[in-house]
C-alpha positions as CSV (number, residue, x, y, z in Angstrom):
1,M,-10.1,-31.6,-15.1
2,K,-12.3,-31.1,-12.2
3,E,-12.1,-27.7,-10.7
4,E,-10.9,-27.7,-7.2
5,P,-14.1,-27.0,-4.5
6,L,-13.8,-24.6,-2.0
7,L,-13.6,-25.6,1.6
8,S,-13.8,-29.4,0.9
9,G,-13.1,-32.0,3.3
10,I,-9.8,-32.4,4.3
11,K,-8.1,-36.0,4.1
12,E,-6.9,-37.8,7.0
13,Q,-3.2,-36.4,7.6
14,Q,-0.8,-38.9,7.3
15,P,1.4,-39.8,10.4
16,D,4.8,-39.6,8.7
17,A,4.1,-35.9,7.4
18,P,3.0,-34.2,10.6
19,S,2.6,-30.3,10.4
20,R,4.2,-28.5,13.0
21,S,2.8,-26.0,15.4
22,R,5.5,-23.3,14.3
23,A,4.5,-23.7,10.7
24,A,1.0,-23.8,11.2
25,C,1.6,-20.3,13.2
26,I,3.6,-19.0,10.0
27,N,0.8,-20.2,7.8
28,L,-2.0,-18.7,10.0
29,I,-0.2,-15.2,10.0
30,A,0.6,-15.2,6.2
31,T,-3.1,-15.8,5.6
32,T,-4.1,-13.0,7.8
33,V,-1.8,-10.2,7.1
34,G,-3.1,-9.1,3.6
35,T,-3.6,-5.8,1.5
36,G,-5.7,-4.4,4.6
37,V,-2.6,-3.4,6.1
38,L,-2.5,-0.4,3.7
39,S,-5.6,1.0,4.7
40,I,-5.0,1.0,8.6
41,P,-3.5,4.1,8.7
42,I,-6.5,5.8,7.2
43,S,-8.8,4.2,9.8
44,F,-6.6,6.0,12.3
45,S,-7.4,9.4,10.8
46,Y,-11.0,8.8,11.3
47,T,-10.8,8.3,15.5
48,G,-7.2,9.9,16.3
49,L,-4.3,7.7,17.5
50,I,-5.1,6.4,20.9
51,P,-8.9,5.2,19.8
52,G,-7.7,3.6,16.5
53,L,-5.3,1.4,18.6
54,V,-7.7,0.4,21.0
55,I,-10.3,-0.5,18.3
56,L,-7.6,-2.5,16.4
57,C,-6.9,-4.6,19.9
58,F,-10.4,-5.0,20.5
59,F,-11.2,-6.6,17.1
60,A,-7.6,-8.5,17.3
61,Y,-8.9,-10.0,20.5
62,L,-12.8,-10.9,19.2
63,S,-11.0,-12.5,15.7
64,G,-9.0,-14.7,18.0
65,A,-11.7,-15.8,20.2
66,S,-13.8,-16.4,16.8
67,M,-11.3,-18.8,15.5
68,R,-11.2,-20.6,19.0
69,F,-15.1,-20.9,18.6
70,I,-15.1,-22.4,15.0
71,A,-12.2,-24.5,16.4
72,S,-14.3,-25.6,19.5
73,A,-17.5,-26.1,17.6
74,S,-15.8,-28.0,14.4
75,S,-14.4,-30.7,17.3
76,R,-17.7,-30.8,19.4
77,M,-19.8,-31.5,16.0
78,H,-17.0,-33.5,14.3
79,A,-16.8,-31.1,11.4
80,S,-14.2,-30.8,8.8
81,S,-14.7,-27.8,7.0
82,Y,-16.7,-24.1,8.0
83,A,-19.3,-25.0,5.7
84,D,-19.6,-28.7,7.0
85,L,-20.1,-27.1,10.5
86,G,-22.7,-25.3,9.3
87,E,-24.7,-27.8,7.9
88,R,-24.3,-30.1,11.0
89,V,-25.1,-27.5,13.7
90,Y,-28.2,-25.5,11.3
91,G,-28.7,-28.2,8.7
92,R,-28.9,-27.5,4.8
93,S,-29.9,-23.9,5.5
94,G,-26.8,-23.5,7.9
95,R,-24.3,-24.4,5.1
96,Q,-25.9,-22.4,2.5
97,L,-25.9,-19.4,5.0
98,V,-21.8,-19.9,5.3
99,L,-21.1,-20.6,1.4
100,W,-23.4,-17.7,0.3
101,S,-21.2,-15.6,2.8
102,L,-18.0,-16.8,1.8
103,L,-18.8,-16.0,-1.7
104,A,-19.8,-12.4,-0.7
105,L,-16.4,-12.0,1.1
106,L,-14.5,-13.5,-2.1
107,V,-16.3,-11.0,-4.6
108,G,-14.8,-8.2,-2.1
109,A,-11.5,-9.7,-1.9
110,V,-11.4,-9.7,-5.9
111,V,-12.6,-6.1,-5.8
112,Q,-9.9,-5.0,-3.1
113,I,-7.1,-6.8,-5.1
114,L,-7.7,-5.0,-8.3
115,I,-8.2,-1.7,-6.7
116,C,-4.6,-2.3,-4.9
117,V,-3.2,-3.2,-8.1
118,V,-4.7,-0.4,-10.4
119,D,-3.5,2.3,-7.5
120,L,0.1,0.9,-7.7
121,I,0.6,0.8,-11.1
122,E,-1.1,4.4,-11.4
123,M,1.7,5.5,-9.3
124,L,4.6,3.6,-10.7
125,A,3.7,4.9,-14.2
126,V,3.9,8.4,-12.8
127,E,6.8,8.1,-10.4
128,A,9.0,5.8,-12.1
129,V,8.3,6.1,-15.6
130,G,7.3,9.3,-16.1
131,I,3.7,8.4,-18.0
132,N,0.5,9.9,-17.1
133,I,-2.2,7.5,-17.9
134,S,-5.7,7.3,-16.6
135,R,-7.2,5.1,-14.2
136,E,-9.8,3.8,-16.7
137,R,-7.2,2.4,-19.0
138,V,-5.4,1.2,-16.6
139,T,-8.0,-0.8,-14.8
140,A,-9.0,-2.1,-18.4
141,I,-5.6,-3.5,-19.2
142,I,-5.3,-5.0,-15.6
143,T,-8.8,-6.6,-16.1
144,L,-7.9,-8.0,-19.3
145,G,-4.6,-9.3,-18.1
146,A,-6.1,-11.0,-15.6
147,V,-8.6,-13.4,-17.5
148,P,-6.3,-15.4,-18.8
149,L,-4.4,-16.2,-15.5
150,C,-7.4,-17.0,-14.1
151,L,-8.5,-19.8,-16.8
152,P,-7.0,-22.7,-15.1
153,K,-8.7,-25.1,-12.6
154,Q,-6.0,-26.1,-10.3
155,L,-4.4,-23.9,-7.7
156,H,-1.6,-25.8,-6.5
157,A,1.0,-24.1,-8.8
158,L,0.3,-20.6,-7.3
159,R,-0.3,-21.3,-3.4
160,F,3.4,-19.6,-2.7
161,L,1.9,-16.6,-4.0
162,S,0.3,-15.7,-0.6
163,S,3.3,-15.9,1.1
164,A,5.2,-13.9,-1.7
165,S,2.6,-11.3,-1.4
166,V,2.8,-10.8,2.6
167,L,6.5,-10.7,1.9
168,A,6.2,-8.0,-0.6
169,I,3.7,-6.0,1.9
170,L,6.1,-6.2,4.9
171,F,8.9,-4.8,2.4
172,S,6.7,-2.1,1.5
173,V,5.4,-1.1,4.7
174,G,8.7,-1.7,6.4
175,C,10.4,1.0,3.8
176,I,7.3,3.3,5.0
177,I,8.4,2.4,8.7
178,G,12.0,3.4,8.1
179,L,11.0,6.6,6.3
180,A,9.7,7.3,9.6
181,V,12.3,6.6,11.7
182,Q,14.7,8.7,9.5
183,G,12.5,11.6,9.2
184,C,12.7,11.3,5.4
185,L,9.2,12.6,4.1
186,T,9.7,15.5,1.6
187,A,7.8,18.5,1.2
188,Q,7.2,17.4,-2.2
189,N,5.9,14.4,-1.1
190,R,3.3,15.8,1.4
191,E,1.9,18.7,-1.0
192,H,0.2,16.3,-3.9
193,I,-1.1,13.7,-1.5
194,D,-4.6,15.7,-1.1
195,P,-4.7,19.5,-1.6
196,Q,-7.8,20.1,0.0
197,H,-6.1,19.4,3.8
198,V,-4.0,22.0,5.1
199,D,-3.1,20.0,8.4
200,D,-0.5,17.3,8.4
201,T,-0.6,17.0,12.3
202,Y,-1.9,13.5,13.6
203,A,-4.4,13.8,16.7
204,V,-4.2,11.7,19.5
205,M,-7.7,11.3,20.0
206,L,-10.5,12.9,18.2
207,P,-13.9,13.2,19.5
208,P,-16.2,10.5,19.4
209,S,-18.5,10.8,16.2
210,V,-20.0,9.0,13.2
211,R,-16.6,9.0,11.6
212,W,-15.3,6.5,14.4
213,S,-17.2,3.9,12.8
214,L,-15.7,4.0,9.3
215,G,-12.3,2.7,10.8
216,I,-14.3,-0.5,12.4
217,P,-15.2,-2.3,9.2
218,I,-11.3,-2.0,8.1
219,H,-10.1,-3.5,11.5
220,A,-12.7,-6.2,11.6
221,L,-11.7,-7.4,7.9
222,A,-7.9,-7.0,8.9
223,F,-8.3,-10.3,10.8
224,C,-10.2,-12.3,8.7
225,S,-8.9,-16.2,8.4
226,Q,-11.6,-17.6,10.2
227,F,-12.2,-20.0,7.3
228,N,-9.0,-21.3,7.5
229,I,-8.9,-22.3,11.1
230,N,-10.6,-25.8,10.4
231,D,-7.9,-26.6,7.6
232,L,-5.1,-25.4,10.2
233,Q,-7.0,-28.0,12.9
234,N,-7.1,-30.9,10.7
235,E,-3.4,-30.6,9.5
236,L,-2.1,-30.7,13.2
237,P,-1.0,-34.1,14.4
238,P,-3.6,-35.1,17.4
239,L,-0.9,-34.6,20.3
240,E,-0.5,-30.9,18.9
241,R,-4.3,-29.8,18.8
242,P,-4.6,-28.6,22.2
243,M,-1.9,-26.1,21.3
244,L,-4.2,-24.5,18.7
245,P,-5.5,-21.7,20.8
246,A,-1.9,-20.5,21.6
247,I,-1.2,-20.5,17.9
248,V,-4.2,-18.7,17.2
249,H,-3.7,-15.9,19.8
250,T,0.2,-15.8,18.5
251,A,-0.5,-15.4,15.0
252,I,-3.2,-12.7,15.6
253,A,-1.0,-10.7,18.1
254,I,1.8,-10.8,15.8
255,A,-0.7,-9.1,13.1
256,C,-1.7,-7.0,15.6
257,V,1.6,-5.6,16.3
258,I,2.3,-5.3,12.3
259,Y,-0.9,-3.3,11.7
260,A,-0.3,-0.9,14.7
261,L,3.0,-0.4,13.4
262,V,1.9,0.5,10.0
263,G,-0.9,2.4,11.2
264,T,1.0,4.4,13.8
265,T,3.6,5.6,11.2
266,G,1.5,6.1,8.2
267,Y,-0.6,8.3,10.6
268,M,2.0,10.0,12.5
269,L,3.5,10.8,8.8
270,L,0.4,12.1,7.0
271,G,-1.8,13.2,9.6
272,A,-5.2,14.7,7.8
273,R,-3.5,13.7,4.9
274,T,-3.7,10.0,5.2
275,V,-4.5,8.4,1.9
276,P,-6.5,4.8,1.9
277,N,-3.6,3.1,-0.1
278,I,-0.9,4.4,2.2
279,L,1.8,3.2,-0.2
280,T,0.4,5.7,-3.0
281,A,2.0,8.8,-0.3
282,F,5.0,7.7,-1.0
283,G,5.9,7.5,-4.7
284,D,9.4,9.8,-4.0
285,S,10.9,6.8,-2.6
286,Q,12.8,4.2,-4.6
287,L,12.6,1.6,-1.9
288,V,8.9,2.1,-1.8
289,L,8.4,2.4,-5.7
290,A,10.4,-1.0,-5.9
291,G,8.1,-2.5,-3.3
292,S,5.1,-1.3,-4.8
293,A,6.2,-2.9,-8.0
294,A,6.8,-6.3,-6.5
295,L,3.2,-6.1,-4.5
296,A,1.4,-5.2,-7.8
297,L,3.0,-8.1,-9.7
298,V,2.3,-10.9,-6.9
299,N,-1.1,-9.5,-6.3
300,I,-1.9,-9.8,-10.1
301,L,-0.5,-13.3,-9.9
302,K,-2.4,-14.1,-6.9
303,L,-5.7,-12.9,-8.2
304,P,-6.5,-16.5,-9.4
305,L,-6.2,-17.7,-5.8
306,V,-9.3,-15.8,-5.1
307,V,-11.1,-15.8,-8.6
308,L,-11.0,-20.0,-9.0
309,P,-12.5,-20.8,-5.5
310,L,-14.9,-17.9,-6.4
311,R,-15.8,-19.4,-9.6
312,S,-16.2,-23.1,-8.5
313,L,-18.2,-21.7,-5.0
314,L,-20.5,-19.9,-7.4
315,L,-21.2,-22.7,-10.1
316,D,-21.7,-25.2,-6.7
317,L,-24.2,-22.9,-5.3
318,C,-26.2,-22.5,-8.6
319,A,-26.1,-26.0,-9.2
320,V,-24.3,-25.7,-12.4
321,P,-23.1,-28.6,-14.4
322,P,-19.4,-29.3,-15.7
323,L,-18.8,-26.4,-18.1
324,S,-17.8,-26.6,-21.8
325,T,-14.3,-24.9,-22.4
326,P,-16.1,-22.0,-24.4
327,M,-18.6,-21.6,-21.5
328,H,-15.7,-22.0,-18.6
329,V,-14.0,-19.0,-20.7
330,G,-16.9,-16.8,-20.9
331,V,-18.1,-17.2,-17.3
332,T,-14.5,-16.6,-16.1
333,A,-14.1,-13.4,-18.7
334,V,-17.5,-11.8,-17.4
335,G,-16.6,-12.5,-13.8
336,V,-13.5,-10.7,-14.1
337,A,-14.9,-7.8,-16.2
338,L,-17.8,-6.9,-13.7
339,A,-14.9,-7.1,-10.7
340,G,-13.0,-4.5,-13.0
341,C,-16.0,-2.3,-13.3
342,A,-16.7,-2.7,-9.6
343,A,-13.1,-1.7,-8.9
344,D,-13.1,1.1,-11.2
345,V,-16.4,2.5,-9.5
346,T,-15.2,2.3,-6.1
347,R,-11.4,3.4,-6.7
348,N,-11.2,3.7,-2.6
349,L,-9.6,0.6,-1.3
350,A,-10.6,2.0,2.2
351,F,-14.0,2.3,1.1
352,A,-13.7,-1.2,-0.7
353,F,-12.9,-2.7,2.8
354,Q,-15.6,-0.6,4.8
355,V,-18.2,-1.8,2.3
356,S,-17.1,-5.6,2.8
357,G,-16.2,-5.3,6.3
358,C,-19.2,-4.4,7.6
359,T,-21.3,-6.9,5.7
360,A,-19.7,-10.2,4.7
361,G,-16.6,-9.8,6.7
362,M,-18.6,-9.2,10.0
363,M,-20.8,-12.4,8.9
364,V,-18.0,-14.5,8.4
365,C,-15.8,-13.4,11.1
366,F,-18.0,-12.9,14.1
367,C,-21.8,-13.4,13.5
368,L,-21.6,-17.0,11.9
369,P,-18.9,-18.2,14.3
370,G,-20.7,-16.9,17.4
371,A,-24.1,-18.7,16.2
372,L,-22.2,-21.9,15.3
373,Y,-20.4,-21.9,18.7
374,A,-23.9,-21.4,20.4
375,G,-25.7,-23.8,18.2
376,A,-22.9,-26.4,19.0
377,I,-22.9,-25.9,22.5
378,R,-26.8,-26.1,22.6
379,I,-26.7,-29.4,21.0
380,E,-24.3,-30.8,23.2
381,R,-26.4,-29.9,26.3
382,Q,-29.3,-31.7,24.5
383,R,-27.4,-34.7,23.8
384,S,-26.0,-34.4,27.6
385,G,-29.5,-34.4,28.9
386,L,-28.4,-31.2,31.0
387,L,-30.9,-28.6,29.4
388,L,-31.1,-25.5,31.4
389,M,-34.0,-24.2,32.5
390,A,-33.3,-20.3,32.3
391,E,-36.9,-19.3,31.8
392,T,-38.1,-20.3,35.4
393,E,-37.7,-18.4,38.1
394,S,-35.5,-20.6,40.4
395,P,-31.9,-19.8,39.9
396,Q,-31.0,-22.8,41.9
397,L,-31.9,-24.8,39.0
398,L,-29.3,-23.5,37.0
399,I,-26.9,-24.9,39.2
400,A,-28.6,-27.9,40.4
401,P,-30.0,-30.0,37.6
402,V,-30.6,-33.7,37.7
403,G,-27.1,-35.9,38.1
404,G,-25.6,-33.7,41.2
405,S,-23.1,-30.5,41.5
406,E,-20.7,-31.7,38.7
407,D,-23.3,-31.6,36.2
408,G,-24.9,-28.8,37.9
409,R,-21.4,-27.1,37.3
410,Y,-21.0,-28.8,34.0
411,C,-24.4,-27.5,32.6
412,H,-23.7,-24.0,34.0
413,S,-20.4,-23.8,32.1
414,L,-22.4,-24.8,28.8
415,Y,-24.8,-22.1,29.5
416,S,-22.3,-19.5,29.9
417,R,-20.3,-20.6,26.7
418,E,-23.7,-20.7,24.9
419,V,-24.4,-17.2,26.1
420,A,-20.9,-16.2,24.7
421,G,-21.6,-17.1,21.3
422,Y,-24.8,-15.4,21.1
423,G,-22.7,-12.4,22.7
424,M,-20.1,-12.6,19.9
425,V,-23.3,-12.5,17.2
426,T,-24.7,-9.2,18.6
427,V,-21.6,-7.5,18.6
428,G,-20.9,-8.2,15.0
429,A,-24.6,-7.7,14.1
430,V,-24.7,-4.1,15.8
431,S,-21.1,-3.0,14.4
432,G,-21.9,-4.0,10.9
433,I,-25.4,-2.3,11.1
434,I,-23.7,1.0,12.8
435,C,-20.9,0.8,10.0
436,L,-23.3,0.0,7.2
437,A,-25.2,3.3,8.3
438,S,-22.3,5.6,8.7
439,L,-21.4,4.7,4.6
440,L,-25.0,5.7,3.4
441,P,-24.7,8.8,1.5
442,R,-26.3,12.1,3.3
């Protein structure tokens, strides 16, 4: 049985089964909202409430723009996938860069899921069962249990788990919002979170400092769903494809509201004691425990949805022929074990998002979309014979190239779009470098 390739070309959609815009919007929300929502509150503790909300909204807008860039560039280049777009714009090297970036992003996703599951199982063992078990042992048990789940080569039977995971997350964080409304945070719950802090109050705004950059990669990665845009666009009926920008902005806006509610609530409740995984701070709530148990179970079952494409992509990039059954089992076991070791070393969910967000996250979400969009626009200008002479000293040449005033306006529009693409590359690269520098030990 052949393993499914990641981001392969999409077959032509049958006219009798079109995907509706509303379903596409719900699908995009489900793939955007993930475990990153659990670390949004601690990102607010780095900046204060108001700057945190501003940064969150900024990256929401930027993520929506990058998704539109991918959709527009794919339409111009007739590309069926993210990797295909990279190849059509920059050749084989462009395809390789896209795939290696996605590989790094998937590695981070596996580690983040394992950290989240271990956090929740460790809390449930203490709060619900009364068993005090070491984190290393929990990680080992979860890792061993995940290996057989990741052995299948087909994903179809597990695709519903992405939506189930989102529902479990929304239920759990909804319980936290309910606690805030009722004012039911107990004194005992405050005391066991982080003894080194003595101040539970939240700050509306903290002075600008290097700590601000610690929250940026969490916000940037929170809206990471750029690699799904091509599939979404291909599944829409031709008459509904012009609605894709509205679908993207609606989904991003809803996700942003969810993140803002959870981040504001968690930070206002815990203040300086905000923890990397917000659910672990509410172990005395039976509803939160129930939601955490459901989320832990769903995320364990969801792990193959990330591991299988990761394995397929890695073997494809390394040009490895189809594996025998023993080799398939061995490669899977070693890969999951390495991810478990990385999760045990990292331990901090927010830190895992920060590392992934300022490296692969910035590349996949902003740098690559901007570069691919700018490259596609430049190719279109070359094909149209409307090359701008930006290097000359005559500004009139920018608005009056060969072909008359209409061509001039069109040429100027293309040039502006190309500049916008490179602008997104700059924002992503600079943000990633600054955030990565803030994570380095001093």
